[in-house]
Coordinates of N, CA and C in Angstrom, one line a residue:
X5 N 20.9 -20.7 2.8 CA 21.8 -19.5 2.0 C 21.1 -18.7 2.9
X6 N 19.2 -18.5 1.6 CA 18.8 -17.6 1.0 C 17.2 -17.4 1.5
X7 N 17.8 -17.9 3.3 CA 16.4 -18.1 3.8 C 16.0 -16.4 4.0
X8 N 16.5 -15.5 4.4 CA 16.3 -13.9 4.8 C 16.7 -13.6 3.6
X9 N 16.2 -14.0 2.2 CA 16.1 -13.3 1.8 C 15.2 -13.5 0.0
X10 N 14.7 -12.7 -1.0 CA 14.3 -13.5 -1.8 C 15.5 -12.6 -2.7
X11 N 15.5 -13.7 -3.7 CA 16.1 -13.1 -4.4 C 14.7 -13.4 -5.9
X12 N 15.5 -12.6 -7.4 CA 15.0 -12.6 -8.7 C 15.6 -11.4 -9.6
X13 N 15.9 -12.3 -10.1 CA 16.8 -12.2 -11.8 C 15.4 -11.5 -13.1
X14 N 16.1 -10.9 -14.1 CA 15.5 -10.2 -15.1 C 16.4 -9.4 -15.6
X15 N 16.6 -9.3 -17.0 CA 17.2 -9.0 -17.5 C 18.5 -8.1 -17.4
X16 N 19.5 -9.8 -16.8 CA 21.0 -9.8 -16.2 C 21.2 -8.3 -14.6
X17 N 20.1 -8.2 -14.1 CA 20.1 -7.8 -12.4 C 19.1 -8.2 -11.7
X18 N 20.1 -8.5 -10.8 CA 18.9 -9.4 -9.7 C 18.4 -8.7 -9.1
X19 N 17.9 -9.2 -8.0 CA 16.8 -8.4 -7.3 C 17.3 -8.8 -5.4
X20 N 17.7 -8.6 -5.0 CA 18.1 -9.1 -3.6 C 17.0 -8.4 -2.6
X21 N 16.1 -9.4 -2.1 CA 15.5 -7.8 -1.0 C 15.3 -9.7 0.3
X22 N 15.2 -8.7 1.6 CA 15.9 -8.4 3.0 C 14.4 -8.8 3.0
X23 N 13.8 -10.6 3.8 CA 12.6 -10.7 4.4 C 12.6 -11.5 5.0
X24 N 14.2 -10.7 6.4 CA 13.4 -10.9 7.9 C 12.6 -10.1 8.8
X25 N 11.3 -10.6 8.2 CA 10.3 -9.9 9.7 C 10.8 -9.9 10.9
X26 N 10.5 -8.6 11.5 CA 9.1 -7.5 10.9 C 9.4 -6.8 10.2
X27 N 10.7 -6.0 10.3 CA 11.2 -4.6 10.2 C 12.8 -4.6 9.6
X28 N 13.1 -6.5 9.2 CA 14.6 -6.2 8.3 C 15.5 -6.1 9.4
X29 N 15.2 -6.5 10.6 CA 16.7 -6.0 11.5 C 17.8 -6.7 11.1
X30 N 19.1 -5.2 11.1 CA 20.3 -5.9 11.1 C 21.0 -6.9 11.7
X31 N 20.8 -8.4 11.6 CA 20.6 -8.8 12.8 C 22.2 -9.9 12.4
X32 N 23.8 -10.1 12.5 CA 25.1 -11.3 12.1 C 24.5 -11.9 11.5
X33 N 23.0 -12.2 11.2 CA 22.4 -14.0 10.2 C 22.2 -13.1 8.6
X34 N 21.8 -12.1 8.8 CA 21.0 -12.0 7.7 C 22.1 -10.5 8.0
X35 N 23.0 -9.5 8.3 CA 23.8 -9.6 7.4 C 25.4 -10.2 6.5
X36 N 25.3 -11.8 7.6 CA 26.4 -12.1 6.7 C 25.5 -13.1 5.2
X37 N 24.3 -12.9 5.8 CA 23.4 -13.4 3.9 C 23.9 -12.7 3.2
X38 N 23.7 -11.3 3.5 CA 23.8 -10.5 2.3 C 24.7 -10.6 1.9
X39 N 25.9 -10.7 2.2 CA 27.1 -10.6 2.4 C 27.9 -11.1 0.8
X40 N 27.4 -12.6 1.8 CA 27.5 -14.0 0.6 C 25.8 -13.2 -0.7
X41 N 25.0 -13.4 -1.1 CA 25.0 -13.1 -2.0 C 24.8 -11.7 -2.7
X42 N 25.8 -10.7 -2.3 CA 26.3 -10.9 -3.1 C 27.3 -10.0 -4.2
X43 N 27.8 -11.5 -3.1 CA 29.6 -12.1 -3.5 C 28.6 -13.4 -4.7
X44 N 27.5 -13.6 -3.9 CA 26.8 -14.5 -5.9 C 27.0 -13.9 -7.1
X45 N 26.3 -12.9 -6.7 CA 25.5 -12.3 -7.6 C 26.7 -12.3 -8.9
X46 N 27.4 -11.8 -8.8 CA 28.7 -11.0 -8.9 C 29.3 -11.9 -9.3
X47 N 29.7 -12.8 -9.3 CA 30.1 -14.0 -9.8 C 28.7 -14.9 -10.8
X48 N 28.0 -14.7 -10.2 CA 27.2 -15.6 -11.3 C 26.9 -14.8 -12.7
X49 N 28.0 -13.2 -13.1 CA 27.9 -12.8 -14.3 C 26.7 -11.7 -14.6
X50 N 26.0 -11.1 -13.1 CA 25.2 -9.9 -13.3 C 26.1 -8.6 -13.0
X51 N 24.5 -7.7 -14.5 CA 25.5 -6.5 -14.4 C 25.3 -5.9 -13.7
X52 N 24.4 -6.0 -12.2 CA 23.7 -5.0 -11.4 C 23.7 -5.5 -10.7
X53 N 23.2 -5.1 -9.0 CA 21.4 -5.6 -8.2 C 20.9 -4.9 -7.6
X54 N 19.7 -4.7 -7.4 CA 18.5 -3.8 -6.5 C 18.6 -4.5 -5.6
X55 N 18.5 -3.2 -4.5 CA 18.6 -4.0 -2.9 C 17.4 -3.3 -2.6
X56 N 16.2 -4.1 -2.0 CA 14.9 -3.7 -1.1 C 14.7 -4.5 -0.5
X57 N 13.3 -3.8 0.3 CA 13.3 -4.2 1.3 C 12.2 -4.6 2.3
X58 N 11.7 -4.5 3.0 CA 9.8 -4.7 3.5 C 8.7 -4.1 2.8
X59 N 8.3 -3.1 2.6 CA 6.9 -3.1 2.0 C 6.5 -1.6 3.0
X60 N 6.5 -1.3 4.3 CA 6.3 -0.6 5.2 C 8.3 -0.6 5.8
X61 N 8.9 -0.9 5.8 CA 9.9 -0.9 6.6 C 11.3 -1.1 5.4
X62 N 12.5 -0.3 4.9 CA 13.3 -1.3 3.9 C 13.7 -1.9 5.1
X63 N 14.8 -1.4 6.1 CA 14.8 -1.8 7.7 C 15.5 -1.1 7.9
X64 N 15.5 -1.6 9.3 CA 14.8 -0.6 10.6 C 16.7 -0.2 11.4
X65 N 17.0 -1.3 10.5 CA 18.6 -0.8 11.2 C 19.2 -1.7 11.9
X66 N 20.2 -1.7 12.7 CA 20.9 -2.8 13.6 C 19.8 -3.8 14.5
X67 N 19.4 -4.5 14.9 CA 19.0 -5.2 15.6 C 18.6 -5.2 17.5
X68 N 18.9 -4.2 17.3 CA 19.4 -3.8 19.2 C 18.6 -4.3 20.1
X69 N 17.4 -4.6 20.3 CA 17.4 -5.9 21.3 C 18.9 -7.0 21.0
X70 N 18.9 -7.7 20.3 CA 19.8 -8.6 20.5 C 21.2 -7.4 21.1
X71 N 22.3 -7.1 20.3 CA 23.3 -5.9 20.6 C 22.7 -5.7 21.8
X72 N 21.4 -5.5 22.8 CA 21.5 -5.3 24.0 C 21.8 -6.8 24.9
X73 N 21.4 -7.8 24.0 CA 21.3 -9.0 25.4 C 21.9 -10.2 24.9
X74 N 23.5 -9.2 24.1 CA 24.5 -9.1 24.2 C 25.1 -8.7 25.6
X75 N 24.3 -7.6 26.4 CA 25.2 -7.7 26.7 C 26.7 -6.4 27.5
X76 N 27.3 -7.1 28.2 CA 29.2 -7.4 28.5 C 30.3 -7.2 28.1
X77 N 28.8 -8.5 26.4 CA 30.4 -9.3 26.0 C 31.2 -8.6 25.0
X78 N 31.9 -8.0 24.7 CA 33.4 -7.3 23.3 C 33.1 -8.3 22.7
X79 N 33.8 -9.2 22.7 CA 33.6 -9.9 22.0 C 32.1 -10.3 21.5
X80 N 31.1 -10.4 21.9 CA 30.6 -11.0 21.0 C 30.5 -10.0 20.0
X81 N 29.9 -8.6 20.6 CA 29.2 -7.5 20.5 C 29.8 -6.8 19.4
X82 N 32.0 -7.2 19.6 CA 32.2 -7.0 19.3 C 32.0 -7.5 17.0
X83 N 31.5 -8.2 16.7 CA 31.5 -9.4 16.2 C 29.9 -9.1 15.5
X84 N 29.5 -8.9 16.5 CA 28.2 -8.1 15.9 C 27.7 -7.2 14.9
X85 N 28.8 -5.7 15.8 CA 29.3 -5.4 14.6 C 29.6 -5.2 13.9
X86 N 30.4 -5.6 13.4 CA 31.6 -5.9 12.4 C 30.9 -6.0 11.0
X87 N 29.4 -7.4 11.5 CA 28.9 -8.3 10.5 C 28.5 -7.1 9.8
X88 N 28.0 -6.1 10.5 CA 27.2 -4.6 9.5 C 28.3 -4.0 8.7
X89 N 29.0 -3.4 9.2 CA 30.2 -2.5 8.4 C 30.6 -3.7 6.6
X90 N 30.7 -5.1 7.5 CA 31.1 -5.8 6.3 C 30.6 -6.1 5.2
X91 N 29.0 -6.2 5.9 CA 28.1 -6.3 4.9 C 27.6 -4.7 4.0
X92 N 27.8 -3.4 4.7 CA 28.3 -1.9 4.4 C 29.1 -2.1 2.7
X93 N 30.2 -2.9 3.2 CA 32.1 -2.9 2.2 C 31.4 -3.8 0.7
X94 N 31.0 -4.8 1.3 CA 30.2 -4.9 0.7 C 29.6 -4.9 -0.5
X95 N 28.8 -4.1 0.1 CA 27.8 -3.4 -0.7 C 28.2 -1.6 -1.6
X96 N 29.5 -1.6 -0.6 CA 30.3 0.0 -1.2 C 31.5 -0.9 -2.6
X97 N 32.3 -1.4 -2.0 CA 32.6 -1.9 -3.1 C 32.5 -3.7 -4.3
X98 N 31.4 -4.1 -4.3 CA 30.8 -3.9 -5.2 C 31.2 -3.4 -6.9
X99 N 31.4 -4.7 -7.4 CA 32.3 -4.6 -8.4 C 31.4 -3.8 -9.5
X100 N 30.1 -4.4 -9.1 CA 29.5 -3.8 -10.3 C 28.0 -3.6 -9.5
X101 N 27.0 -2.0 -10.2 CA 26.5 -1.6 -9.9 C 25.1 -1.6 -8.8
X102 N 25.8 -1.1 -7.8 CA 23.4 -1.7 -6.9 C 22.9 -0.2 -6.8
X103 N 20.9 -0.6 -6.8 CA 20.4 1.1 -6.6 C 19.6 0.1 -5.7
X104 N 20.0 1.3 -4.4 CA 18.5 0.6 -3.3 C 17.3 1.0 -3.6
X105 N 15.9 -0.2 -3.6 CA 14.9 0.7 -3.8 C 14.2 1.0 -2.1
X106 N 14.0 1.4 -1.1 CA 14.2 2.1 -1.4 C 12.1 2.0 -0.9
X107 N 11.6 1.1 0.4 CA 9.9 0.4 -0.4 C 9.8 1.1 1.3
X108 N 10.3 1.0 2.6 CA 9.6 1.8 3.8 C 10.3 2.6 4.1
X109 N 10.0 2.9 5.3 CA 11.1 3.7 6.0 C 12.7 2.5 5.9
X110 N 13.6 4.4 6.8 CA 15.5 3.5 6.0 C 16.1 4.2 7.6
X111 N 15.5 4.3 8.7 CA 16.7 5.0 9.9 C 18.2 4.3 9.9
X112 N 17.9 5.4 10.8 CA 20.5 4.8 11.1 C 20.5 3.4 10.4
X113 N 20.7 2.5 10.6 CA 21.3 1.3 9.8 C 21.1 1.0 7.9
X114 N 20.0 0.8 7.9 CA 19.6 1.1 7.0 C 19.6 2.0 5.8
X115 N 18.5 3.0 7.1 CA 20.3 4.0 5.9 C 21.4 4.2 4.7
X116 N 22.2 3.7 6.1 CA 24.0 3.0 5.9 C 23.9 1.4 4.9
X117 N 22.9 1.8 5.1 CA 22.6 0.5 3.4 C 22.5 1.2 1.8
X118 N 21.6 1.6 1.8 CA 21.2 3.2 1.4 C 22.5 3.6 1.2
X119 N 22.7 4.4 1.2 CA 23.9 5.4 1.3 C 25.3 4.6 1.1
X120 N 25.4 3.2 1.2 CA 26.3 2.7 0.2 C 26.1 1.9 -1.6
X121 N 25.1 2.7 -1.6 CA 24.1 1.8 -3.0 C 24.5 3.1 -4.3
X122 N 24.5 2.9 -5.5 CA 25.0 3.8 -6.0 C 24.4 4.9 -6.7
X123 N 22.8 4.4 -6.5 CA 21.5 5.2 -6.1 C 20.3 4.8 -5.5
X124 N 20.2 5.5 -5.3 CA 18.9 5.7 -4.2 C 17.1 5.8 -4.8
X125 N 16.6 4.9 -5.1 CA 14.9 5.0 -5.4 C 14.7 4.4 -3.9
X126 N 13.5 5.7 -3.8 CA 12.8 5.5 -2.4 C 11.5 6.3 -2.7
X127 N 10.2 5.1 -2.1 CA 8.5 5.2 -2.3 C 8.3 7.0 -1.4
X128 N 7.4 6.9 -2.9 CA 6.3 8.7 -2.4 C 5.4 7.8 -1.0
X129 N 5.6 9.1 -0.3 CA 4.7 8.8 0.7 C 5.1 8.6 2.5
X130 N 4.4 8.4 3.3 CA 5.1 9.0 4.7 C 5.6 8.3 5.1
X131 N 7.1 7.9 4.0 CA 8.3 7.1 4.6 C 9.5 8.7 4.7
X132 N 10.5 7.6 5.5 CA 11.3 8.1 6.5 C 12.2 7.5 6.2
X133 N 13.4 8.6 6.0 CA 15.4 7.5 6.1 C 15.3 8.9 6.9
X134 N 16.8 8.2 7.4 CA 17.7 9.6 8.0 C 18.5 8.3 8.5
X135 N 19.9 9.2 9.0 CA 20.8 9.2 10.6 C 20.3 8.7 11.4
X136 N 19.3 8.7 12.8 CA 19.0 9.0 13.8 C 19.8 8.7 14.8
X137 N 20.7 8.3 15.0 CA 21.4 7.8 16.2 C 21.2 8.3 17.6
X138 N 21.9 9.8 16.8 CA 22.1 10.4 18.4 C 20.5 10.6 19.4
X139 N 19.8 10.1 17.6 CA 18.0 10.2 19.2 C 18.2 8.7 20.3
X140 N 19.1 8.3 19.8 CA 18.4 6.9 20.5 C 20.4 6.1 21.6
X141 N 20.9 7.7 21.5 CA 22.4 7.9 22.5 C 23.7 6.6 21.7
X142 N 24.2 6.9 20.5 CA 24.7 6.6 20.0 C 25.2 8.2 18.8
X143 N 27.5 8.4 19.2 CA 27.3 9.4 18.2 C 28.2 8.4 17.3
X144 N 27.6 8.7 15.6 CA 28.6 8.1 13.8 C 28.9 8.6 13.8
X145 N 30.5 7.1 13.2 CA 31.4 6.8 13.5 C 31.7 8.4 11.9
X146 N 33.3 8.6 11.9 CA 33.8 9.5 11.2 C 33.4 9.0 9.3
X147 N 33.4 8.0 9.5 CA 33.4 6.9 7.5 C 31.6 7.2 8.0
X148 N 30.9 7.0 8.0 CA 29.0 7.3 8.3 C 29.2 8.7 8.4
X149 N 29.4 9.4 8.8 CA 29.4 11.3 8.6 C 30.0 11.2 7.4
X150 N 31.5 11.3 6.8 CA 31.7 11.2 5.5 C 30.8 10.3 4.2
X151 N 29.2 9.4 4.7 CA 29.1 8.7 3.4 C 28.1 9.5 3.2
X152 N 27.3 10.2 4.5 CA 26.1 11.1 4.2 C 26.9 13.2 3.9
X153 N 27.9 13.3 3.6 CA 28.5 14.7 3.7 C 28.7 14.5 1.8
X154 N 28.2 12.8 1.8 CA 29.2 13.0 -0.1 C 28.3 13.1 -1.6
X155 N 26.8 12.9 -0.2 CA 25.7 13.0 -0.8 C 24.6 14.2 -1.1
X156 N 24.5 14.6 0.5 CA 24.5 16.3 0.9 C 25.1 17.4 1.3
X157 N 26.0 17.0 0.7 CA 27.1 17.9 1.6 C 27.4 18.9 3.0
X158 N 28.3 18.7 3.4 CA 28.9 19.0 4.9 C 27.9 19.1 5.3
X159 N 28.1 20.9 5.6 CA 26.9 21.7 5.9 C 25.9 21.3 6.8
X160 N 25.2 20.4 5.6 CA 23.6 20.5 6.0 C 23.9 18.8 5.9
X161 N 24.8 18.3 6.4 CA 25.1 16.6 7.5 C 25.7 16.8 8.2
X162 N 25.4 18.0 9.2 CA 26.4 18.5 10.3 C 24.3 18.5 11.3
X163 N 24.0 19.0 10.0 CA 23.2 19.9 11.1 C 21.7 18.5 10.8
X164 N 21.9 17.3 9.6 CA 20.9 16.1 9.9 C 21.1 15.6 11.6
X165 N 22.8 14.8 11.5 CA 23.8 14.1 12.1 C 23.2 14.5 14.0
X166 N 23.0 15.3 13.5 CA 23.4 17.2 15.5 C 22.0 16.2 15.3
X167 N 21.0 16.3 15.5 CA 19.5 16.5 15.6 C 18.9 14.8 15.8
X168 N 20.2 14.1 14.8 CA 19.5 12.6 14.7 C 18.0 12.5 13.5
X169 N 18.1 13.1 12.9 CA 17.1 13.7 11.6 C 16.5 13.0 11.1
X170 N 15.2 12.2 11.1 CA 14.5 10.9 10.0 C 14.1 12.7 9.1
X171 N 14.0 12.3 7.5 CA 13.2 13.6 6.5 C 11.9 12.1 5.8
X172 N 11.2 13.6 4.9 CA 10.7 12.0 4.7 C 10.7 12.4 3.5
X173 N 10.6 11.2 2.1 CA 11.1 11.2 1.3 C 10.8 12.9 0.2
X174 N 9.7 13.2 -0.4 CA 10.1 14.2 -0.6 C 12.0 15.3 -0.4
X175 N 11.2 15.1 1.1 CA 12.8 16.0 1.6 C 14.3 15.2 1.7
X176 N 14.1 13.9 1.2 CA 15.2 13.1 1.3 C 15.2 13.3 -0.9
X177 N 14.7 13.4 -1.7 CA 15.6 14.5 -2.8 C 16.1 15.2 -2.6
X178 N 14.9 16.4 -2.0 CA 15.3 18.2 -2.0 C 17.0 18.0 -1.6
X179 N 17.4 17.0 -0.8 CA 18.7 17.6 -0.1 C 19.4 16.6 -1.0
X180 N 19.4 15.6 -2.0 CA 20.5 14.9 -2.2 C 20.4 13.2 -1.7
X181 N 19.6 13.5 -0.5 CA 19.4 12.4 0.1 C 19.3 10.5 -0.6
X182 N 17.8 10.6 -1.3 CA 18.0 9.8 -2.5 C 17.4 10.2 -4.1
X183 N 17.8 9.4 -4.8 CA 18.2 10.1 -6.4 C 16.7 11.2 -7.1
X184 N 16.1 9.2 -6.1 CA 14.8 9.5 -6.9 C 13.3 9.1 -6.6
X185 N 12.1 9.6 -6.5 CA 10.9 8.8 -5.6 C 9.7 8.2 -6.7
X186 N 9.8 7.0 -6.5 CA 8.4 6.6 -7.0 C 7.1 5.9 -6.8
X187 N 6.3 5.9 -7.5 CA 5.0 5.1 -6.8 C 5.4 4.0 -5.3
X188 N 4.7 3.3 -4.6 CA 5.5 2.4 -4.2 C 4.8 1.2 -4.9
X189 N 5.0 0.4 -5.7 CA 4.3 -0.2 -6.0 C 5.7 -0.6 -7.2
X190 N 6.0 1.1 -7.6 CA 7.0 1.0 -8.7 C 8.1 0.8 -8.1
X191 N 8.4 1.6 -7.2 CA 9.9 1.3 -6.6 C 11.3 0.9 -7.3
X192 N 11.0 -0.6 -7.4 CA 11.4 -2.0 -7.7 C 12.3 -2.1 -9.3
X193 N 11.3 -1.6 -10.3 CA 11.4 -1.4 -11.4 C 11.6 0.1 -11.1
X194 N 11.2 0.4 -11.0 CA 12.4 2.4 -10.9 C 13.5 1.9 -10.6
X195 N 14.0 0.9 -10.2 CA 15.7 1.1 -9.6 C 16.4 -0.3 -10.2
X196 N 15.5 -0.7 -10.8 CA 16.0 -2.0 -11.7 C 15.7 -1.0 -13.9
X197 N 15.3 -0.3 -13.6 CA 15.3 0.6 -14.9 C 16.7 1.7 -15.4
X198 N 17.0 2.5 -13.6 CA 18.1 2.9 -13.9 C 19.4 1.8 -14.5
X199 N 19.7 0.9 -13.8 CA 20.6 0.3 -13.7 C 20.9 0.0 -15.0
X200 N 18.8 -0.3 -15.6 CA 19.5 -0.7 -17.2 C 19.6 0.2 -18.1
X201 N 19.9 1.4 -17.9 CA 20.2 2.1 -18.7 C 21.7 2.8 -19.1
X202 N 22.6 1.8 -18.0 CA 24.1 1.8 -18.3 C 24.6 0.6 -18.4
X203 N 23.4 -0.6 -18.8 CA 23.8 -1.3 -19.8 C 24.6 -1.5 -21.6
X204 N 23.5 0.1 -22.1 CA 23.9 0.1 -23.5 C 25.9 1.1 -23.1
X205 N 25.9 1.5 -21.5 CA 27.0 2.1 -21.8 C 28.7 1.1 -22.3
X206 N 29.5 2.1 -23.2 CA 31.1 1.0 -23.2 C 31.4 0.2 -21.3
X207 N 30.7 -0.8 -21.9 CA 31.0 -1.5 -20.1 C 33.1 -1.5 -19.1
X208 N 33.4 -1.1 -19.7 CA 34.6 -1.1 -18.8 C 34.7 0.2 -18.3
X209 N 35.2 1.3 -19.0 CA 35.0 2.3 -19.3 C 33.5 2.9 -18.3
X210 N 32.8 2.7 -18.2 CA 32.0 2.9 -17.2 C 32.1 2.4 -15.9
X211 N 33.0 1.3 -16.5 CA 32.5 0.3 -14.9 C 34.2 1.3 -13.5
X212 N 34.8 1.9 -14.8 CA 37.1 1.8 -14.2 C 35.6 3.3 -13.7
X213 N 35.4 3.9 -14.1 CA 35.1 5.7 -14.1 C 34.0 5.7 -12.6
X214 N 32.9 4.3 -12.5 CA 32.0 4.0 -10.9 C 33.7 3.9 -9.2
X215 N 34.7 3.4 -10.1 CA 35.2 3.1 -9.2 C 36.5 3.9 -8.7
X216 N 36.7 4.7 -10.3 CA 37.3 6.5 -9.4 C 36.3 6.8 -8.3
X217 N 35.2 7.1 -8.4 CA 34.1 7.8 -8.1 C 33.6 7.6 -6.8
X218 N 33.8 6.1 -6.3 CA 33.2 5.5 -5.3 C 34.3 5.5 -4.3
X219 N 35.8 5.6 -4.7 CA 36.5 5.3 -3.9 C 36.5 5.7 -3.0
X220 N 36.6 7.0 -2.3 CA 35.5 7.4 -1.3 C 34.9 6.6 -0.6
X221 N 34.1 6.2 -1.3 CA 32.6 6.2 0.3 C 33.3 4.7 0.5
X222 N 34.3 4.1 -0.5 CA 35.3 2.0 0.1 C 35.7 3.0 1.6
X223 N 36.7 4.4 1.3 CA 37.9 4.4 2.2 C 36.6 5.4 3.8
X224 N 35.8 6.0 3.4 CA 34.7 6.2 4.2 C 34.6 4.9 5.3
X225 N 34.7 3.1 5.3 CA 34.0 2.1 6.4 C 36.1 1.9 6.3
X226 N 37.1 2.7 5.8 CA 37.8 1.5 6.8 C 37.8 1.5 8.1
X227 N 38.9 0.6 8.3 CA 39.2 0.7 9.8 C 39.0 2.0 10.6
X228 N 39.9 2.2 10.3 CA 40.1 3.6 11.0 C 39.0 4.7 10.7
X229 N 38.7 4.7 10.0 CA 37.5 5.6 9.9 C 35.3 5.7 11.0
X230 N 35.8 4.5 10.9 CA 34.4 3.8 11.8 C 35.3 2.9 13.2
X231 N 36.5 3.2 14.2 CA 36.6 3.4 14.8 C 35.8 1.9 15.7
X232 N 36.1 1.1 15.6 CA 34.6 0.5 16.6 C 35.2 -0.1 18.1
X233 N 36.6 0.3 17.6 CA 36.7 0.2 19.5 C 35.8 1.2 20.4
X234 N 36.7 2.0 19.3 CA 35.7 4.0 20.1 C 34.2 3.3 20.2
X235 N 33.9 2.8 19.1 CA 32.1 3.1 19.2 C 32.0 1.8 20.4
X236 N 32.0 1.0 20.8 CA 31.6 -0.1 21.9 C 32.2 0.4 23.3
X237 N 33.0 1.6 23.5 CA 33.8 2.7 24.5 C 32.7 3.2 24.0
X238 N 32.1 3.8 24.0 CA 30.4 4.5 24.3 C 29.8 3.8 24.3
X239 N 29.4 2.5 23.5 CA 28.4 2.2 23.5 C 27.5 1.1 25.2
X240 N 28.7 1.3 26.0 CA 28.8 0.4 27.3 C 28.8 2.3 28.6
X241 N 28.9 3.6 27.3 CA 28.8 5.2 28.0 C 27.4 5.0 29.3
X242 N 26.7 5.0 30.9 CA 25.5 6.0 30.9 C 24.5 6.0 30.2
X243 N 25.0 6.8 29.6 CA 24.1 8.3 28.6 C 23.4 7.1 27.7
X244 N 23.9 6.5 26.3 CA 23.5 5.6 26.3 C 22.9 4.6 26.5
X245 N 23.6 3.7 27.3 CA 22.8 2.5 27.7 C 21.4 3.1 28.7
X246 N 21.6 4.5 29.0 CA 20.1 4.6 29.0 C 18.7 4.6 27.9
X247 N 19.0 5.8 27.3 CA 19.2 5.9 25.7 C 18.5 4.6 25.1
X248 N 18.9 3.3 25.5 CA 18.6 2.4 24.3 C 18.3 2.1 25.5
X249 N 18.2 1.8 27.1 CA 17.0 1.2 27.6 C 15.4 1.5 27.2
X250 N 15.5 2.9 27.2 CA 14.3 3.8 26.8 C 14.1 2.9 25.3
X251 N 14.9 2.8 24.5 CA 14.4 3.1 23.0 C 14.2 0.9 23.0
X252 N 14.2 0.3 23.9 CA 13.9 -0.6 24.4 C 12.7 -1.7 24.6
X253 N 12.6 -0.3 26.0 CA 11.2 -0.2 26.2 C 9.5 0.1 25.5
X254 N 10.1 1.6 24.2 CA 9.6 1.5 23.5 C 8.6 0.5 22.7
X255 N 9.7 -0.1 22.0 CA 10.0 -1.5 21.7 C 8.8 -2.4 22.3
X256 N 8.3 -2.6 23.2 CA 8.1 -3.4 24.2 C 8.9 -4.9 24.6
X257 N 10.7 -4.8 23.9 CA 11.0 -5.8 24.2 C 11.2 -5.4 26.8

């Protein structure tokens, strides 16, 4: 089950590290495995979860070469995209706090996973985070736009989304996209420290308050706000396909 993940427990917290080489591209197998690992952490009685990634790339987002290999197989494309949104919902709906340890770049789907977490710690250095979908020919669904608005504000979210902007760690902290910066080797420890700070609080009131505060995040990921069928219609548009093929050429696929 965990061949694409590394699991480590410490002081009531479980660190789930994405381990799909080379850049933690989110294919259905990785997304499904992540869902199961989150469920298992809760079942095992963990107080919190740290979601970590690679040393240079937290997650590069959805596995575009895999998606493009599916051609016009609408059923397979729907299943692949749904596996990603299922992983996103698993994080958003997790009944225990989740801290993202953003150890490297986090574009597109990698940024979405981070936005689903309660707290985001990003590595200092030459790393970038953002929703760069428009640069590769994809429109950002309403639900994902809502997720960005809730952390950076409405107007700033619009400006970032329109350009498909990636921002560096310092800028991400300044605009509220991440909550904390740490030296590269200390990111996971900082995420654990944030979770440890919650452990001294009265548990039930804290978790209830958290659930109320995150209701809008969960709502953003409901099917009506994601609009997967409309996404797949847009996926087939010539502009989108041309941009995606250019991306594949750049990746050398």
